[in-house]
Short mmCIF file of C-alpha atoms in Angstrom, two decimals:
data_model
loop_
_atom_site.label_atom_id
_atom_site.label_comp_id
_atom_site.label_asym_id
_atom_site.label_seq_id
_atom_site.Cartn_x
_atom_site.Cartn_y
_atom_site.Cartn_z
CA MET A 1 107.30 35.50 24.31
CA THR A 2 108.65 32.70 22.17
CA ALA A 3 107.04 31.74 18.88
CA GLY A 4 105.60 28.64 20.55
CA ALA A 5 103.76 30.84 23.05
CA GLN A 6 101.57 32.66 20.55
CA GLU A 7 98.54 30.42 21.10
CA TRP A 8 98.40 30.96 24.85
CA ALA A 9 98.17 33.95 27.12
CA LEU A 10 98.35 34.65 30.83
CA PRO A 11 95.25 36.15 32.48
CA ASP A 12 94.72 39.88 32.06
CA ASP A 13 94.51 40.26 35.83
CA LEU A 14 98.17 39.43 36.47
CA GLU A 15 98.26 41.46 39.66
CA GLY A 16 95.28 39.52 40.99
CA VAL A 17 96.96 36.21 40.09
CA ARG A 18 100.15 37.25 41.88
CA GLU A 19 98.44 38.57 44.99
CA ALA A 20 96.26 35.47 45.29
CA LEU A 21 99.23 33.08 45.25
CA ILE A 22 101.39 35.10 47.65
CA ALA A 23 98.50 35.55 50.09
CA TRP A 24 97.75 31.80 49.96
CA TYR A 25 101.40 30.95 50.62
CA GLU A 26 101.87 33.46 53.43
CA ALA A 27 98.68 32.35 55.16
CA ASP A 28 99.76 28.72 55.47
CA HIS A 29 102.65 26.69 54.07
CA ARG A 30 104.90 23.79 54.99
CA ASP A 31 107.25 24.98 57.69
CA PHE A 32 110.62 23.71 56.51
CA PRO A 33 113.43 25.16 58.66
CA TRP A 34 115.42 26.44 55.69
CA ARG A 35 112.48 28.71 54.87
CA GLN A 36 113.19 30.54 58.12
CA THR A 37 116.68 31.70 57.16
CA ASP A 38 118.34 33.82 54.50
CA ASP A 39 121.80 32.35 55.17
CA PRO A 40 123.09 31.32 51.73
CA TYR A 41 125.21 28.53 53.18
CA ALA A 42 122.27 26.96 55.04
CA ILE A 43 120.10 27.31 51.94
CA LEU A 44 122.77 25.75 49.70
CA VAL A 45 123.01 22.78 52.06
CA SER A 46 119.23 22.32 51.95
CA GLU A 47 119.15 22.52 48.16
CA VAL A 48 121.93 19.99 47.70
CA MET A 49 120.40 17.61 50.24
CA SER A 50 116.93 17.90 48.67
CA GLN A 51 118.03 16.57 45.30
CA GLN A 52 116.09 13.31 44.89
CA THR A 53 115.75 12.90 48.68
CA GLN A 54 112.49 12.94 50.64
CA LEU A 55 112.12 16.24 52.45
CA GLY A 56 111.16 14.58 55.72
CA ARG A 57 114.58 12.91 55.83
CA VAL A 58 116.32 16.12 54.79
CA VAL A 59 114.93 18.08 57.77
CA ASP A 60 116.78 15.99 60.34
CA ALA A 61 119.95 15.70 58.27
CA TRP A 62 120.05 19.44 57.54
CA GLY A 63 119.86 20.35 61.22
CA ALA A 64 122.55 17.83 62.18
CA PHE A 65 124.84 18.93 59.33
CA LEU A 66 124.66 22.60 60.32
CA GLU A 67 125.14 21.77 63.97
CA ARG A 68 128.37 19.96 63.08
CA TRP A 69 129.58 22.43 60.43
CA PRO A 70 127.69 25.71 61.06
CA THR A 71 129.64 27.89 58.59
CA THR A 72 131.47 27.54 55.29
CA ALA A 73 134.70 28.02 57.23
CA ASP A 74 133.89 25.03 59.44
CA LEU A 75 132.98 22.88 56.46
CA ALA A 76 136.03 23.98 54.45
CA GLU A 77 138.33 22.87 57.27
CA ALA A 78 136.58 19.52 57.74
CA ASP A 79 138.05 16.22 56.62
CA ARG A 80 136.29 15.27 53.39
CA ALA A 81 135.95 11.69 54.56
CA ASP A 82 133.91 12.91 57.53
CA VAL A 83 131.59 14.90 55.26
CA VAL A 84 131.09 11.95 52.92
CA GLY A 85 130.59 9.66 55.91
CA PHE A 86 127.84 11.95 57.22
CA TRP A 87 126.18 11.89 53.79
CA THR A 88 126.21 8.12 53.68
CA ALA A 89 125.00 7.72 57.24
CA HIS A 90 121.97 9.91 56.51
CA SER A 91 121.12 8.19 53.18
CA LEU A 92 121.38 11.45 51.23
CA GLY A 93 122.12 9.93 47.85
CA TYR A 94 125.18 10.27 45.67
CA ASN A 95 128.34 10.93 47.70
CA ASN A 96 129.61 13.26 44.98
CA ARG A 97 127.15 15.84 46.30
CA ALA A 98 128.94 15.83 49.65
CA LYS A 99 132.30 16.18 47.93
CA TYR A 100 131.10 19.10 45.79
CA LEU A 101 129.51 20.82 48.79
CA HIS A 102 132.81 20.55 50.64
CA GLU A 103 134.69 22.00 47.66
CA ALA A 104 132.15 24.80 47.27
CA ALA A 105 132.71 25.80 50.91
CA GLN A 106 136.44 25.90 50.27
CA GLN A 107 135.85 28.12 47.23
CA VAL A 108 133.70 30.55 49.23
CA GLU A 109 136.43 30.85 51.83
CA ALA A 110 139.39 31.04 49.42
CA GLU A 111 137.94 33.00 46.50
CA TYR A 112 135.16 35.10 48.08
CA ASP A 113 136.57 35.83 51.56
CA GLY A 114 133.80 33.82 53.18
CA SER A 115 130.94 35.76 51.55
CA PHE A 116 128.72 34.09 49.00
CA PRO A 117 128.22 35.60 45.52
CA ASP A 118 124.62 36.77 45.19
CA THR A 119 123.58 36.30 41.56
CA PRO A 120 122.60 33.09 39.76
CA ASP A 121 125.46 33.43 37.27
CA GLU A 122 128.10 33.97 39.96
CA LEU A 123 126.78 31.18 42.15
CA GLN A 124 127.19 28.73 39.27
CA GLU A 125 130.93 29.24 39.61
CA LEU A 126 130.80 27.20 42.82
CA MET A 127 131.63 23.50 42.52
CA GLY A 128 128.59 21.32 41.86
CA VAL A 129 126.17 24.25 41.72
CA GLY A 130 124.05 24.10 38.56
CA PRO A 131 121.55 26.65 37.21
CA TYR A 132 118.61 25.47 39.33
CA THR A 133 120.51 25.40 42.63
CA ALA A 134 122.21 28.72 41.88
CA ASN A 135 118.88 30.36 41.19
CA ALA A 136 117.36 28.89 44.36
CA VAL A 137 120.18 30.27 46.53
CA ALA A 138 119.99 33.67 44.80
CA SER A 139 116.23 33.74 45.32
CA PHE A 140 115.94 32.51 48.88
CA ALA A 141 119.10 34.03 50.35
CA PHE A 142 119.33 37.30 48.43
CA ASN A 143 115.86 37.82 46.88
CA ASN A 144 117.81 38.19 43.65
CA GLY A 145 116.82 35.22 41.54
CA ASP A 146 115.03 34.46 38.32
CA ALA A 147 111.72 32.61 38.15
CA VAL A 148 112.10 28.96 39.09
CA VAL A 149 111.09 26.47 36.41
CA ASP A 150 111.12 22.91 37.72
CA THR A 151 108.84 19.95 37.04
CA ASN A 152 106.25 21.12 39.57
CA VAL A 153 106.18 24.66 38.18
CA LYS A 154 105.81 23.36 34.62
CA ARG A 155 102.85 21.25 35.72
CA VAL A 156 101.19 24.27 37.35
CA LEU A 157 101.70 26.50 34.30
CA TYR A 158 100.54 23.82 31.87
CA ARG A 159 97.34 23.18 33.79
CA ALA A 160 96.47 26.66 34.98
CA PHE A 161 97.28 28.75 31.92
CA ASP A 162 97.53 26.23 29.04
CA VAL A 163 101.23 26.96 28.57
CA PRO A 164 102.47 24.43 25.98
CA ASP A 165 105.01 21.74 26.83
CA ASP A 166 107.93 23.81 25.60
CA ASP A 167 110.88 24.91 27.75
CA GLY A 168 110.99 28.38 26.22
CA ALA A 169 107.28 28.92 26.77
CA PHE A 170 107.53 27.74 30.38
CA GLU A 171 110.43 30.12 31.04
CA ASP A 172 108.58 33.03 29.44
CA ALA A 173 105.43 32.37 31.42
CA ALA A 174 107.27 31.91 34.71
CA SER A 175 109.21 35.15 34.18
CA ASP A 176 106.12 37.12 33.19
CA LEU A 177 104.25 35.89 36.25
CA MET A 178 106.91 36.64 38.87
CA PRO A 179 106.56 40.11 40.42
CA ALA A 180 109.72 42.20 40.18
CA GLY A 181 111.94 42.09 43.24
CA ARG A 182 110.02 39.28 44.96
CA SER A 183 111.80 36.12 43.88
CA ARG A 184 112.13 34.85 47.46
CA VAL A 185 108.44 34.66 48.28
CA TRP A 186 107.29 34.01 44.71
CA ASN A 187 109.50 31.02 43.98
CA ASN A 188 108.69 29.51 47.37
CA ALA A 189 104.98 30.08 46.73
CA ILE A 190 104.74 28.62 43.23
CA MET A 191 106.78 25.57 44.23
CA GLU A 192 104.52 25.13 47.25
CA LEU A 193 101.52 25.29 44.93
CA GLY A 194 102.94 22.48 42.82
CA GLY A 195 103.93 20.52 45.90
CA VAL A 196 100.66 20.53 47.88
CA ALA A 197 97.81 21.56 45.55
CA CYS A 198 98.81 20.82 41.96
CA GLU A 199 100.54 17.50 42.44
CA GLN A 200 100.28 14.77 39.82
CA THR A 201 96.96 13.99 41.51
CA PRO A 202 95.61 17.48 42.19
CA HIS A 203 94.05 18.62 45.47
CA CYS A 204 92.52 21.86 44.22
CA ASP A 205 89.71 22.26 46.72
CA GLU A 206 91.32 20.49 49.67
CA ALA A 207 94.42 22.72 49.43
CA GLY A 208 92.38 25.83 48.66
CA CYS A 209 94.28 26.45 45.43
CA PRO A 210 94.33 30.24 44.91
CA TRP A 211 94.29 29.95 41.12
CA ARG A 212 91.05 27.99 40.67
CA GLU A 213 89.30 31.08 39.30
CA TRP A 214 91.77 31.29 36.39
CA CYS A 215 92.76 27.64 36.00
CA GLY A 216 91.93 25.98 32.69
CA SER A 217 92.22 22.48 34.13
CA TYR A 218 89.95 23.29 37.06
CA THR A 219 87.36 24.53 34.61
CA SER A 220 87.60 21.58 32.21
CA GLY A 221 88.41 18.80 34.67
CA ASP A 222 91.31 17.68 32.46
CA PHE A 223 94.36 17.47 34.75
CA THR A 224 96.83 15.99 32.31
CA ALA A 225 100.30 17.57 32.32
CA PRO A 226 103.77 16.87 30.90
CA ASP A 227 104.47 14.48 33.78
CA VAL A 228 100.86 13.23 34.07
CA PRO A 229 100.11 11.39 30.81
CA THR A 230 96.72 9.95 31.75
CA GLN A 231 93.53 11.94 31.95
CA PRO A 232 91.47 11.26 35.08
CA SER A 233 87.77 10.55 34.70
CA PHE A 234 85.67 13.58 35.54
CA GLU A 235 82.59 13.30 33.34
CA GLY A 236 79.54 13.99 35.48
CA SER A 237 81.63 14.60 38.61
CA ARG A 238 81.04 17.39 41.10
CA ARG A 239 84.45 18.78 40.16
CA GLN A 240 83.33 19.05 36.54
CA PHE A 241 80.26 21.10 37.43
CA ARG A 242 82.20 23.32 39.83
CA GLY A 243 84.44 24.10 36.87
CA ARG A 244 81.45 24.82 34.65
CA VAL A 245 80.03 27.24 37.24
CA ILE A 246 83.34 29.12 37.41
CA ALA A 247 83.66 29.20 33.62
CA THR A 248 80.07 30.43 33.18
CA LEU A 249 80.38 33.16 35.82
CA ARG A 250 83.64 34.28 34.26
CA GLU A 251 81.64 34.98 31.09
CA TYR A 252 78.91 37.04 32.80
CA ASP A 253 78.96 39.73 35.48
CA GLU A 254 76.32 37.86 37.47
CA LEU A 255 73.57 35.31 36.94
CA GLU A 256 70.34 34.43 38.72
CA LEU A 257 70.17 30.86 40.04
CA ASP A 258 67.93 29.28 37.37
CA THR A 259 69.67 31.11 34.53
CA LEU A 260 73.01 29.80 35.76
CA GLY A 261 71.59 26.30 36.19
CA HIS A 262 70.44 26.05 32.58
CA ARG A 263 73.87 27.16 31.38
CA VAL A 264 75.69 24.68 33.62
CA ARG A 265 73.82 21.51 32.62
CA VAL A 266 71.27 20.63 29.95
CA ASP A 267 69.15 18.52 32.33
CA TYR A 268 68.71 21.31 34.88
CA THR A 269 65.12 21.69 36.09
CA PRO A 270 64.40 23.94 39.08
CA ASP A 271 62.50 21.28 41.04
CA GLY A 272 64.30 18.23 39.65
CA GLU A 273 67.09 16.01 40.95
CA TYR A 274 69.59 18.41 39.41
CA GLY A 275 67.78 21.63 40.20
CA ARG A 276 67.91 24.51 42.65
CA GLU A 277 68.76 22.43 45.72
CA TRP A 278 71.65 20.73 43.91
CA LEU A 279 72.97 24.00 42.45
CA GLU A 280 72.65 25.91 45.73
CA GLY A 281 74.75 23.22 47.40
CA LEU A 282 77.41 23.56 44.71
CA LEU A 283 77.40 27.34 45.03
CA ALA A 284 77.58 27.16 48.83
CA ASP A 285 80.76 25.08 48.54
CA LEU A 286 82.25 27.56 46.07
CA GLU A 287 81.27 30.44 48.36
CA SER A 288 82.98 28.73 51.30
CA ASP A 289 86.10 28.34 49.19
CA GLY A 290 86.06 32.06 48.41
CA LEU A 291 85.44 31.56 44.70
CA VAL A 292 81.93 32.99 44.31
CA GLU A 293 79.75 35.57 46.01
CA LEU A 294 76.03 35.00 46.54
CA ASP A 295 73.37 37.70 46.94
CA ARG A 296 70.20 36.44 48.59
CA ASP A 297 67.10 38.63 48.36
CA GLY A 298 64.00 36.74 49.45
CA SER A 299 63.42 33.87 47.07
CA SER A 300 65.97 35.18 44.54
CA LEU A 301 69.64 34.18 44.54
CA VAL A 302 72.29 35.80 42.32
CA ALA A 303 75.84 34.43 41.87
CA ARG A 304 79.01 36.17 40.73
CA LEU A 305 82.73 35.44 40.87
CA HIS A 306 84.49 36.64 44.00
CA ARG A 307 86.78 39.57 43.14
#
């Protein structure tokens, strides 16, 4: 790790962290059509189109583009004016992207006999293909990429694992987290996490974030991040006390209801407004979300983290 990473550390249970994210992603994720192919050309088109363009608009444009020019050979032989005209008609942003995509197709045909290179470094030799796009194509087409580090991934790492706002630290953390040989599913999964659960305004519980058990922000309620400069109000909120329950149970193997209650809030009284009924409701929600396990034996209730 870099020198700037010495004050932070990933969870000891790295395998659990990895399995939780991949299982969450594979159970339910946004069904973009380019996630259903490993064709490097189709994936390159999606990546170039997605640059600063809403994904909803990209879906229709991507399908129409591939219907018109289904292979690099077809695109290489096309009139550049037609390609640029398509780009403009579909409001896909800077026309230079269309020009570079056309030139990249010509390179693949002329220099690589119609077969894409399969490593991030080689893919960067294609016109208009920078490090991020090259790594995405290597990951999603060939399962041969490095860990993706974009704005969404940085936000996830900063919040979940207290990784400092430092490019080297983000790259180290992302690389350490990614399981070997699984860049396709991993990079899709962590970007999905940043896109639907850990957005600038987080949706931890609604999206069923698989990292709530380990997440520093979920525990503290402080969801600031490099691209989120303001701290939302959480003092006294249900989210705050959910985080306190998780943090407390992480410290102990298991706790009886009243013992947990006194550790979660100073004004806990078993029969009071913030007593057993309130805490049982909180724990029931956490149990439904798969974060805690509850053992009920008569009048006694014991809580522990779900493992």
